[in-house]
Coordinates of C-alpha atoms and ligand atoms in Angstrom, one line a residue:
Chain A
X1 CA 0.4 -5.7 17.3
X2 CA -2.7 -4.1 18.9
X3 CA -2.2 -0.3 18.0
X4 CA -1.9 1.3 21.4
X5 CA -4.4 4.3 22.4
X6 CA -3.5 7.9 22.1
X7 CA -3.9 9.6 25.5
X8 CA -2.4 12.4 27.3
X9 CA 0.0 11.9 29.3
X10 CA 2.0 14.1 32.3
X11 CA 6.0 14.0 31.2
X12 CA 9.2 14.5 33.3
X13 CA 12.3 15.9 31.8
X14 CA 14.9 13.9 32.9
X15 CA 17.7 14.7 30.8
X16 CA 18.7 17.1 28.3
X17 CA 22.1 17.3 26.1
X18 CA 23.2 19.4 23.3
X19 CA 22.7 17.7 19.6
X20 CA 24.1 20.2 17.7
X21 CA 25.0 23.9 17.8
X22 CA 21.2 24.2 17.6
X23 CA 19.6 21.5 18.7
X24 CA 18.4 19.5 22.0
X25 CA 18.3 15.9 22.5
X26 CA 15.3 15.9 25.2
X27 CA 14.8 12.8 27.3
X28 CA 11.3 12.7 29.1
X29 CA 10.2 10.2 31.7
X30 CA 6.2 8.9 31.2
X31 CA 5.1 6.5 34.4
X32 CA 1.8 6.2 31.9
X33 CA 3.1 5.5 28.3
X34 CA 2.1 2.5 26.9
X35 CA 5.1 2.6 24.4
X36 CA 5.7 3.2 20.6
X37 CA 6.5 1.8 17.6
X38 CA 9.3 3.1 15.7
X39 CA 9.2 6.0 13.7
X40 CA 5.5 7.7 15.6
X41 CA 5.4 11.2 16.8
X42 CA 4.0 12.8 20.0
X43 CA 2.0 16.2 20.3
X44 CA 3.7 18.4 23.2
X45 CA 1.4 21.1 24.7
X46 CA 3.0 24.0 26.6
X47 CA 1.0 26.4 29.1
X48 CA 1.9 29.6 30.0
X49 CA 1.1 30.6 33.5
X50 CA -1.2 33.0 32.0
X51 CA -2.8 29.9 30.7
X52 CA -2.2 30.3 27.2
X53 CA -1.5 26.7 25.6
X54 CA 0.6 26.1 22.0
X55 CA 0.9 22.5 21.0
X56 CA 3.4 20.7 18.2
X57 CA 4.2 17.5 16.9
X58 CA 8.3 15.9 17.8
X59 CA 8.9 12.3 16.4
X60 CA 10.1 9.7 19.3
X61 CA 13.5 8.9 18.8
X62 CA 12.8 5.8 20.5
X63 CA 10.9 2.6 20.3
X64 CA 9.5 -0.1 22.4
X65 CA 7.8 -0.9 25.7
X66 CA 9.6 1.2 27.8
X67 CA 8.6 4.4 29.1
X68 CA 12.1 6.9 28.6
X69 CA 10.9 8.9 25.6
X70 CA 13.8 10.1 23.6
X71 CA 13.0 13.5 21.4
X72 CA 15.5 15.4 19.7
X73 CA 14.4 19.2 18.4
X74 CA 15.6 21.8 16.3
X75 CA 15.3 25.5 16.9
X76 CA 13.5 27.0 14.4
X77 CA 14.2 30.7 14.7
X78 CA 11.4 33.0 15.8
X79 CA 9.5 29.4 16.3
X80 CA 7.1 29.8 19.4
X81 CA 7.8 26.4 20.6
X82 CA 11.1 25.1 19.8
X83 CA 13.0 27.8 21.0
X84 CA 11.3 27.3 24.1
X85 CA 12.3 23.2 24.5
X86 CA 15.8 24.0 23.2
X87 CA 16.8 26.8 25.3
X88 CA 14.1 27.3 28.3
X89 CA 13.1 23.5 29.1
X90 CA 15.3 22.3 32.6
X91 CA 15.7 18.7 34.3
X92 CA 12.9 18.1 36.7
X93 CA 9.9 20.1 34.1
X94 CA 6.6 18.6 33.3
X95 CA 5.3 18.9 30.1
X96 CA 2.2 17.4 28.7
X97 CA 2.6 14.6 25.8
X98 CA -0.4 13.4 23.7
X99 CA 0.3 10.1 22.2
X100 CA 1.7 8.0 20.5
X101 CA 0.6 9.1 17.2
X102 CA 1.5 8.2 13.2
X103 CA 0.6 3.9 13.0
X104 CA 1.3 4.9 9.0
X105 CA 4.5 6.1 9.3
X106 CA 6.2 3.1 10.8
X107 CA 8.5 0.6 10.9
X108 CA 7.7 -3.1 12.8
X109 CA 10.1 -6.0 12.0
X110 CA 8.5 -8.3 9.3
X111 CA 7.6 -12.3 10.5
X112 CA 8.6 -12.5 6.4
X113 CA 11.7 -14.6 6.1
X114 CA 12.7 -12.3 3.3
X115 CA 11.4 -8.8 3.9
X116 CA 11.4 -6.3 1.4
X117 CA 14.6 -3.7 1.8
X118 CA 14.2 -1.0 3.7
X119 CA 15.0 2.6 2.2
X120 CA 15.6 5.9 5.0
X121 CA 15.9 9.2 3.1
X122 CA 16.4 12.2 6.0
X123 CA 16.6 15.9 5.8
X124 CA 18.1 18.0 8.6
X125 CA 16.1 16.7 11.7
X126 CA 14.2 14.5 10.0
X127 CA 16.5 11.7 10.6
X128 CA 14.8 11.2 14.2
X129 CA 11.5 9.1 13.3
X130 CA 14.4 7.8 10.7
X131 CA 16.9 6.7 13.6
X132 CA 14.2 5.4 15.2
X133 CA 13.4 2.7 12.7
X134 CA 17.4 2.0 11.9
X135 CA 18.0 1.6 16.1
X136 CA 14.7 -0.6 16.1
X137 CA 15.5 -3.1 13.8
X138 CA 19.5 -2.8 14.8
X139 CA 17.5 -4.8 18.0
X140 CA 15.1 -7.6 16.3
X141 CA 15.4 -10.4 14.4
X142 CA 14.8 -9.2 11.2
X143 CA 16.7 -9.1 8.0
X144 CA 15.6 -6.8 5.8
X145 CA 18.3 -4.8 4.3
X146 CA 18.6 -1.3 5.9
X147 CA 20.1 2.0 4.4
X148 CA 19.9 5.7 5.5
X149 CA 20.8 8.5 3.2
X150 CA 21.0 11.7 5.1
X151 CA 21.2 15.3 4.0
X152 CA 22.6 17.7 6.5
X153 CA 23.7 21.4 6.2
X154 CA 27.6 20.4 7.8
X155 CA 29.1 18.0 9.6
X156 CA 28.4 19.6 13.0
X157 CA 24.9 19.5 12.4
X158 CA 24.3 15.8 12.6
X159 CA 21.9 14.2 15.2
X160 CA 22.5 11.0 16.2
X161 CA 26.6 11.0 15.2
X162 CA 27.5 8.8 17.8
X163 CA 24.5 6.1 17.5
X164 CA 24.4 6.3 13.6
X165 CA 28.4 5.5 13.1
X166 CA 27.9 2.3 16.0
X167 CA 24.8 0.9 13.3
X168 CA 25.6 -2.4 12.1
X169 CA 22.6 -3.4 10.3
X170 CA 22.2 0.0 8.4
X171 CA 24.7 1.6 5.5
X172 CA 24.3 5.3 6.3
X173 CA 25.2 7.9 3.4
X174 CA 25.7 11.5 4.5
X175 CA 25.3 14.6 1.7
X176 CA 26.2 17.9 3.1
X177 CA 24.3 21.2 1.9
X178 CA 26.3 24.0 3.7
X179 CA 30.2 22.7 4.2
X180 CA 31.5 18.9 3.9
X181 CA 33.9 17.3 6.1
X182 CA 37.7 18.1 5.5
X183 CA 38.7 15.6 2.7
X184 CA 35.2 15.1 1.3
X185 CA 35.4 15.0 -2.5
X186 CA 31.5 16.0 -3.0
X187 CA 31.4 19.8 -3.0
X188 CA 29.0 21.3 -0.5
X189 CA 25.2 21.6 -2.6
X190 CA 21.9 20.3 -2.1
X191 CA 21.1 16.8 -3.1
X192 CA 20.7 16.1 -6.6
X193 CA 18.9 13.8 -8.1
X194 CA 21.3 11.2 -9.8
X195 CA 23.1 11.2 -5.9
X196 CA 19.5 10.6 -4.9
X197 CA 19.1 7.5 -7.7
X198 CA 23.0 6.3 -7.1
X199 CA 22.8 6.2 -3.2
X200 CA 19.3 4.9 -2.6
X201 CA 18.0 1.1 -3.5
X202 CA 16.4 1.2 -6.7
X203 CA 12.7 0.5 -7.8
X204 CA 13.9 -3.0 -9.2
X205 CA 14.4 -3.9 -5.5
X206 CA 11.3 -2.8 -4.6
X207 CA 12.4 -1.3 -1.5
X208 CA 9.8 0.3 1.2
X209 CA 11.0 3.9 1.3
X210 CA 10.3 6.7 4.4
X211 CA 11.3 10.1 3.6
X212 CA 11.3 12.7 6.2
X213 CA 12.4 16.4 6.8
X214 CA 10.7 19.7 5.8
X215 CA 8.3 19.5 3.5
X216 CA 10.0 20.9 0.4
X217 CA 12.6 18.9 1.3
X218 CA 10.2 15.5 0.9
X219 CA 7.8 17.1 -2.1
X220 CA 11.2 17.3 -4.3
X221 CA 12.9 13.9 -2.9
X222 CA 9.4 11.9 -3.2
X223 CA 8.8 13.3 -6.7
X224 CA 12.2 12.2 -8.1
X225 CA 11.7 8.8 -6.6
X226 CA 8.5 8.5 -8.5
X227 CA 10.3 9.7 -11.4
X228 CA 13.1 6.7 -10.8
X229 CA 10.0 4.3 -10.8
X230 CA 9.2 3.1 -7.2
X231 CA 5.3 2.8 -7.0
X232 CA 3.5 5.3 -5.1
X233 CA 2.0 3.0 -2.2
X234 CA 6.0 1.9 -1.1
X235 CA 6.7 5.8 -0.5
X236 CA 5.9 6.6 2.9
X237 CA 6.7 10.6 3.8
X238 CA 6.5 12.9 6.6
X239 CA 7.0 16.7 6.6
X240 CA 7.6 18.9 9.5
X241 CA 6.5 22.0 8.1
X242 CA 8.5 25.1 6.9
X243 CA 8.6 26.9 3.0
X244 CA 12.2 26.3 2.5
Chain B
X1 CA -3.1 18.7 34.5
X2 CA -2.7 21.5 36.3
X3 CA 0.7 22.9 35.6
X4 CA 2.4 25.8 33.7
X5 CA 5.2 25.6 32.1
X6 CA 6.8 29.0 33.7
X7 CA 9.4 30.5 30.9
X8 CA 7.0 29.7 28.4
X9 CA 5.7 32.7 26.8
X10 CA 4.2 31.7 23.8
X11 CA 3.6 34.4 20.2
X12 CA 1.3 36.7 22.1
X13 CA -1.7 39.3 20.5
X14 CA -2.1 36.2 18.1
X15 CA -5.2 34.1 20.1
X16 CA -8.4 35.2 18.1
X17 CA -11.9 33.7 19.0
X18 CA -12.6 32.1 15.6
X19 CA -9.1 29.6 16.7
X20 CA -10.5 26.7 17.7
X21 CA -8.7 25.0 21.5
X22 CA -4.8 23.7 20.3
X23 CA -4.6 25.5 17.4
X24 CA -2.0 28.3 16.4
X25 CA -2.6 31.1 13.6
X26 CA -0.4 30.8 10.4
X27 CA 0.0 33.2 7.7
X28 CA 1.7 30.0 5.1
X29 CA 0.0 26.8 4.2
X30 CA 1.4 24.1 5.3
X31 CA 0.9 20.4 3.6
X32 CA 0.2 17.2 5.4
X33 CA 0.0 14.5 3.6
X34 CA 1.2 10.9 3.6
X35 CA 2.8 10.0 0.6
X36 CA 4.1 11.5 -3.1
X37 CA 2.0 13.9 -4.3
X38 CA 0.5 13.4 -7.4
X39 CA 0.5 15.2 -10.7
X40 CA -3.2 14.9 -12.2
X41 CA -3.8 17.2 -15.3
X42 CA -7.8 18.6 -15.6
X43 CA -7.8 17.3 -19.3
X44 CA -7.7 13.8 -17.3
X45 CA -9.9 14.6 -14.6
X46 CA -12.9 13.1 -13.6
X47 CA -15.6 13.1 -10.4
X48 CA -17.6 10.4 -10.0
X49 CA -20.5 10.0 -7.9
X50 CA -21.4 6.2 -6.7
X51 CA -24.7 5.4 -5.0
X52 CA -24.7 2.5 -2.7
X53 CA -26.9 0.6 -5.6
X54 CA -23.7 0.8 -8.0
X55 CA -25.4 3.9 -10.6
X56 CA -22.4 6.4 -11.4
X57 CA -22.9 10.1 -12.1
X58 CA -19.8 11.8 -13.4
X59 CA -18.5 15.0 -14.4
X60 CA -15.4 15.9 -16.4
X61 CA -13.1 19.1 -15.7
X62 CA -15.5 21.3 -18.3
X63 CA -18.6 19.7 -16.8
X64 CA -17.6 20.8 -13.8
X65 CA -16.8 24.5 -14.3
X66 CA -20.6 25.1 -15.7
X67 CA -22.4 23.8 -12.7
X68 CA -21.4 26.9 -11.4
X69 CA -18.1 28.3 -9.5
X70 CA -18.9 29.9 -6.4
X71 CA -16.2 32.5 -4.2
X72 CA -15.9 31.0 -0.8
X73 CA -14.1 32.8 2.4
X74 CA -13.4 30.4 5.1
X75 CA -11.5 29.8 8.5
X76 CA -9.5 26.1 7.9
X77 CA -8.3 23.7 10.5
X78 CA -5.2 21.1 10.1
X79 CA -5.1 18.3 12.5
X80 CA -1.2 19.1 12.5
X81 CA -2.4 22.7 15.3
X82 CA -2.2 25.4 12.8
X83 CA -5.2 26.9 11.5
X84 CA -5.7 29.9 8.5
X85 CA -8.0 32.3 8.9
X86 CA -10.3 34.1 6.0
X87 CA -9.2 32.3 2.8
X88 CA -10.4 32.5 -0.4
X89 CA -11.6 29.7 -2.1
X90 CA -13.2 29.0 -5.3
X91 CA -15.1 25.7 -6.2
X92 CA -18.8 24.3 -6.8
X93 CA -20.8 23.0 -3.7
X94 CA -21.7 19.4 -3.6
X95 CA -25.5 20.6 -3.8
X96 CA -25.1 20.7 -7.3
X97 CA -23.8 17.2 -7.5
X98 CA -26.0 16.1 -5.1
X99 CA -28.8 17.2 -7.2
X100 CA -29.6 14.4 -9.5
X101 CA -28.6 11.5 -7.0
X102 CA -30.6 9.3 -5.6
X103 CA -29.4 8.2 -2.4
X104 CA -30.8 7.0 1.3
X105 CA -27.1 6.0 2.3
X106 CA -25.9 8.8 5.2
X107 CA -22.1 8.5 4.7
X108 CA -19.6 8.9 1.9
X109 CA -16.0 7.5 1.2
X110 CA -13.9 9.9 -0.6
X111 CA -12.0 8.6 -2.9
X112 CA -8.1 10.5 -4.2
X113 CA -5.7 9.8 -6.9
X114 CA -2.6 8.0 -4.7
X115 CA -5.2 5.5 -3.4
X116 CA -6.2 8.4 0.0
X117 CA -10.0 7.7 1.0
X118 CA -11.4 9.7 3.9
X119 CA -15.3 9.5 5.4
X120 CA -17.8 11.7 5.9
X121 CA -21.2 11.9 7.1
X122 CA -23.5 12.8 3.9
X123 CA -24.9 15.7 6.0
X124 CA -21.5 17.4 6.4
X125 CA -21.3 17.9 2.6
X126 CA -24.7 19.4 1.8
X127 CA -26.6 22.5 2.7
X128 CA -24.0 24.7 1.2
X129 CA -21.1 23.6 3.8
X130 CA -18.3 21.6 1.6
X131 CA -17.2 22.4 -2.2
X132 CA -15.5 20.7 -5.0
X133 CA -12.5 23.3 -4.8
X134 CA -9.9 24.0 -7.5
X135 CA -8.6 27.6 -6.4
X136 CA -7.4 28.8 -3.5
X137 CA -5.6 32.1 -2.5
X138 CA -6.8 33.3 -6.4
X139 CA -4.5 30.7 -8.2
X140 CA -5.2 27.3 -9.4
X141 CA -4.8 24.8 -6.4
X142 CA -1.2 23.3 -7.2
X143 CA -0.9 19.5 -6.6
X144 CA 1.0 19.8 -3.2
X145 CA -2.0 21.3 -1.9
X146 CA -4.3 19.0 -3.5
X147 CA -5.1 20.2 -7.4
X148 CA -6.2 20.0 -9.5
X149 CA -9.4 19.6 -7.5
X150 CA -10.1 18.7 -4.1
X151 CA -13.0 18.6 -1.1
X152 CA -13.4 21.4 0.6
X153 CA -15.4 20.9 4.0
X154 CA -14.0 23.6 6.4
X155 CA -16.2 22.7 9.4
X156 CA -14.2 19.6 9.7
X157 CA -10.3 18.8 10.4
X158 CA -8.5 19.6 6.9
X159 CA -7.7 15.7 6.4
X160 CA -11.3 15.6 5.6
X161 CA -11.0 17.9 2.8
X162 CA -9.4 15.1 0.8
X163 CA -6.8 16.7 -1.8
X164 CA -6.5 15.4 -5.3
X165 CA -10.2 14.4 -5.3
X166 CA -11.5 11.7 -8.3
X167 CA -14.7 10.0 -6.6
X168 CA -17.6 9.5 -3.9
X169 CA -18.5 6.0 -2.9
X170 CA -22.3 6.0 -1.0
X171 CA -22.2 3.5 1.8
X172 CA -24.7 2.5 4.5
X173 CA -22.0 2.6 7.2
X174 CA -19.4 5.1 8.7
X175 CA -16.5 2.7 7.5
X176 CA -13.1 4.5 8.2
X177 CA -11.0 6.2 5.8
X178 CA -7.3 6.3 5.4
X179 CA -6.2 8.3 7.9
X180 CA -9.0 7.4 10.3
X181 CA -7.7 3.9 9.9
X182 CA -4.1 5.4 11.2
X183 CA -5.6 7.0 13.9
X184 CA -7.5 9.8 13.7
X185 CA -11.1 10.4 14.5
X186 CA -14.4 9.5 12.3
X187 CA -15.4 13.2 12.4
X188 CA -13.0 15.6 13.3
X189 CA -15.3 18.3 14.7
X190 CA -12.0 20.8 15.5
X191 CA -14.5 22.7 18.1
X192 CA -14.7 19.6 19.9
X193 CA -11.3 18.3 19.1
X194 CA -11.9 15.1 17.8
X195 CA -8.1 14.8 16.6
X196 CA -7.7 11.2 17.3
X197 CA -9.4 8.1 18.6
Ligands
LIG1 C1 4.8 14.7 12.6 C2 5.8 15.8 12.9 C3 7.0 15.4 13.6 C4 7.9 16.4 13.8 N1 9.1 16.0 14.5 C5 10.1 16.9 14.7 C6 11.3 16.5 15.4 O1 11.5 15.3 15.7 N2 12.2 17.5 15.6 C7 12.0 18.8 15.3 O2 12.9 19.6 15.5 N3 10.9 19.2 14.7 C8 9.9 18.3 14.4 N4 8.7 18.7 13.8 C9 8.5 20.1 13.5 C10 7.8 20.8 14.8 O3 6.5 20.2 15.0 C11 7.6 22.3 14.7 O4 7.0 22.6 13.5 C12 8.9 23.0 14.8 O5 9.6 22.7 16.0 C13 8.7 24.5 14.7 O6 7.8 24.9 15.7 P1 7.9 26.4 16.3 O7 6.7 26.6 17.2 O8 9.2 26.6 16.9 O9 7.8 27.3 15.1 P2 6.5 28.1 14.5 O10 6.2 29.2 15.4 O11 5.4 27.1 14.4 O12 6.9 28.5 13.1 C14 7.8 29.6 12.8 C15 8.1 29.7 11.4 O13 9.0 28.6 11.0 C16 8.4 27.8 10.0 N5 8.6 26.4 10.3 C17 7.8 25.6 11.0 N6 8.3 24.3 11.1 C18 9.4 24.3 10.5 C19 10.4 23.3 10.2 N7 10.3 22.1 10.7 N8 11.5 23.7 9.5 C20 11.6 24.9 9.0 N9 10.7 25.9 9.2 C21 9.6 25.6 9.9 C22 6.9 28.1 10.0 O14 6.4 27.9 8.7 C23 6.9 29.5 10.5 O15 7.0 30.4 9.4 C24 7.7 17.7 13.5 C25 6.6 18.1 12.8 C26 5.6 17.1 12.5 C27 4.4 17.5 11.7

């Protein structure tokens, strides 16, 4: 596929919905967008009537040629931005979009009769470039084998609930951090490591692997699955910032 | 585009002239990067320098430290909108690599442990304005931010400054690097932002 330009383009908020207890599912109309593959990121620049401009990067929630851009954002507290699109942002706003951006973190379906497996590994809102990729090849022809393991702080905090249990084509594994799910015989903790090598595909599969969330979240889950043995160059990651 | 975003306040008292347009002060450091992050040890290290006739020049970790570390204070730039300002640095300036090589080639591929490469014009490196670095903030760099060593070129976007840093290839050409192959511009002037292409 010819990569497709990065420009900036004029958005419309046409929809926005409650994710979770703290985040927005934001759904922007872009006449101009030449579409996206799954799993790229746009840049959002705000401007203040003053004229003061802040800018940062939301993963695209949804794929293709169409032109219904599907974000889904966190608050971060005391953020600048995020705050801003969770709380302030109404129907009928503009906002400007740069994009799309990222052609290394992506997933296209593969013309390979049999593809390499495909390994997800999400932290907290990291699962949208992650979704993106599941829902995308939920829709094409290919038959590589999908799975999603994703680490939330409880079950209320999920994005994507709805959308992830409907997935067909991708075994989802949720760990909680904070509280589990009444009945849930794993106790509440972080991911640990031997959950990490029992619930992903191992290196003898030679999966592909994207790993997503905040960044100590990837350093420690991309450093244990170089420890398991997958090579280096099948570990895709992106991190979305914060100290932890 | 002429619109404002009315609601939209923004972290005021923060906008300071040496911020270049798009990009927000932080007091952490963030890391961008696109895969694991290495662990590279300096009793392993090496840097080589590779003209574009094939002769090699390289230095190992203690060859390094007696060309002469130099303090460096520095404004930095990420791609990703967030710039640090004032930060100490430590590292040697590719003048003294540069010293002994023979080269008419006017661009370099850096080369990183994990397989990374980035360009860069040869002029951008020389004249005191880019550093082999190995501290930063008075500590050792650590390997998420790039250690044991890695370019230091704080005129350009900070995916130039190419973390975990083993080699530099000479070429004729401008031929794109990693992340310039995904995207993002040959140069990365942040005063003109050249983010992407
Ligand atoms: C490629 C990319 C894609 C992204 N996609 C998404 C997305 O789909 N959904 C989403 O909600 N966010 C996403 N992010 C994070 C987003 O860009 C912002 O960093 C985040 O919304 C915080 O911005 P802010 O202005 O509210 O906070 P800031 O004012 O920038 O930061 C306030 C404080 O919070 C810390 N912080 C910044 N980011 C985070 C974070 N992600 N987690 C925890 N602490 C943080 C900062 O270090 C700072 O101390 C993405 C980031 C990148 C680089």
């Amino acid at each position: 596929m010819t990569p497709r330009r990065a420009a900036w383009h004029r958005a419309t908020v046409v929809s926005v919905t409650a994710e979770t207890a703290t985040a927005r599912r934001i759904e922007l109309e872009v006449p101009t967008w030449p579409g996206n593959e799954a799993g790229s990121h746009v840049d959002i620049r705000l401007t203040a009537p003053d004229g003061y401009q802040a800018t940062r990067s939301y993963s695209v929630a949804s794929s293709g040629p169409g032109t219904r851009l599907v974000l889904a954002v966190d608050e971060v507290v005391d953020g600048e931005v995020s705050p801003f699109l969770v709380r302030v942002l109404a129907v009928g706003d503009s906002v400007e979009v740069h994009g799309p951006l990222g052609r290394f973190f992506v997933w296209t379906p593969s013309a390979d009769p049999d593809p390499a497996p495909v390994q997800l590994v999400a932290g907290g809102s990291g699962v949208v470039p992650l979704y993106a990729m599941a829902a995308a090849h939920e829709r094409s022809d290919d038959g590589s084998e999908f799975r999603l393991l994703y680490s939330v702080r409880t079950p209320d905090d999920v994005f994507f609930r709805r959308e992830l249990a409907a997935l067909r084509r991708t075994r989802v594994d949720l760990v909680h951090t904070r509280s589990a799910p009444e009945g849930d015989r794993r106790p509440p903790r972080r991911l640990v490591r031997e959950e990490l090598d029992r619930l992903t595909l191992g290196p003898a599969l030679a999966p592909r692997i994207f790993v997503c969330g905040s960044t100590p979240f990837v350093e420690t889950v991309s450093r244990w699955l170089l420890e398991a043995g997958h090579a280096p160059a099948a570990v895709r990651t992106e991190r979305f910032g914060g100290s932890g | 585009m002429s619109f404002v975003n009315s609601g939209f306040t923004g972290r005021r008292g923060q906008r300071d002239e040496r911020l270049p347009p798009g990009q927000t002060l932080v007091e952490d450091w963030p890391v961008l990067s696109a895969g694991p992050t290495p662990q590279v040890s300096t009793a392993d290290w090496t840097f080589t320098i590779t003209t574009e006739d094939g002769a090699e020049h390289r230095w190992s970790w203690d060859d390094l430290t007696g060309l002469g570390i130099e303090d460096v204070t520095t404004d930095i730039h990420c791609v990703t909108h967030w710039s640090k300002l004032a930060m100490p640095w430590r590292g040697v300036p590719l003048d003294a690599f540069f010293a002994d090589v023979d080269t008419s080639a006017d661009y370099v591929m850096a080369h990183c442990h994990g397989g990374y490469t980035t360009n860069v014009p040869l002029e951008d490196l020389l004249d005191g304005r880019a550093w082999v670095a190995v501290e930063a903030e008075g500590e050792p760099l650590t390997p998420e931010h790039g250690g044991p060593a890695r370019l230091l070129v704080p005129h350009l976007y900070f995916w130039k400054s190419a973390k975990w840093l083993r080699g530099l290839q000479l070429m004729p050409d401008n031929d794109p690097g990693f992340w310039e192959q995904h995207g993002y511009h040959l140069r990365g002037d942040p005063w003109q932002e050249e983010r992407y292409w």
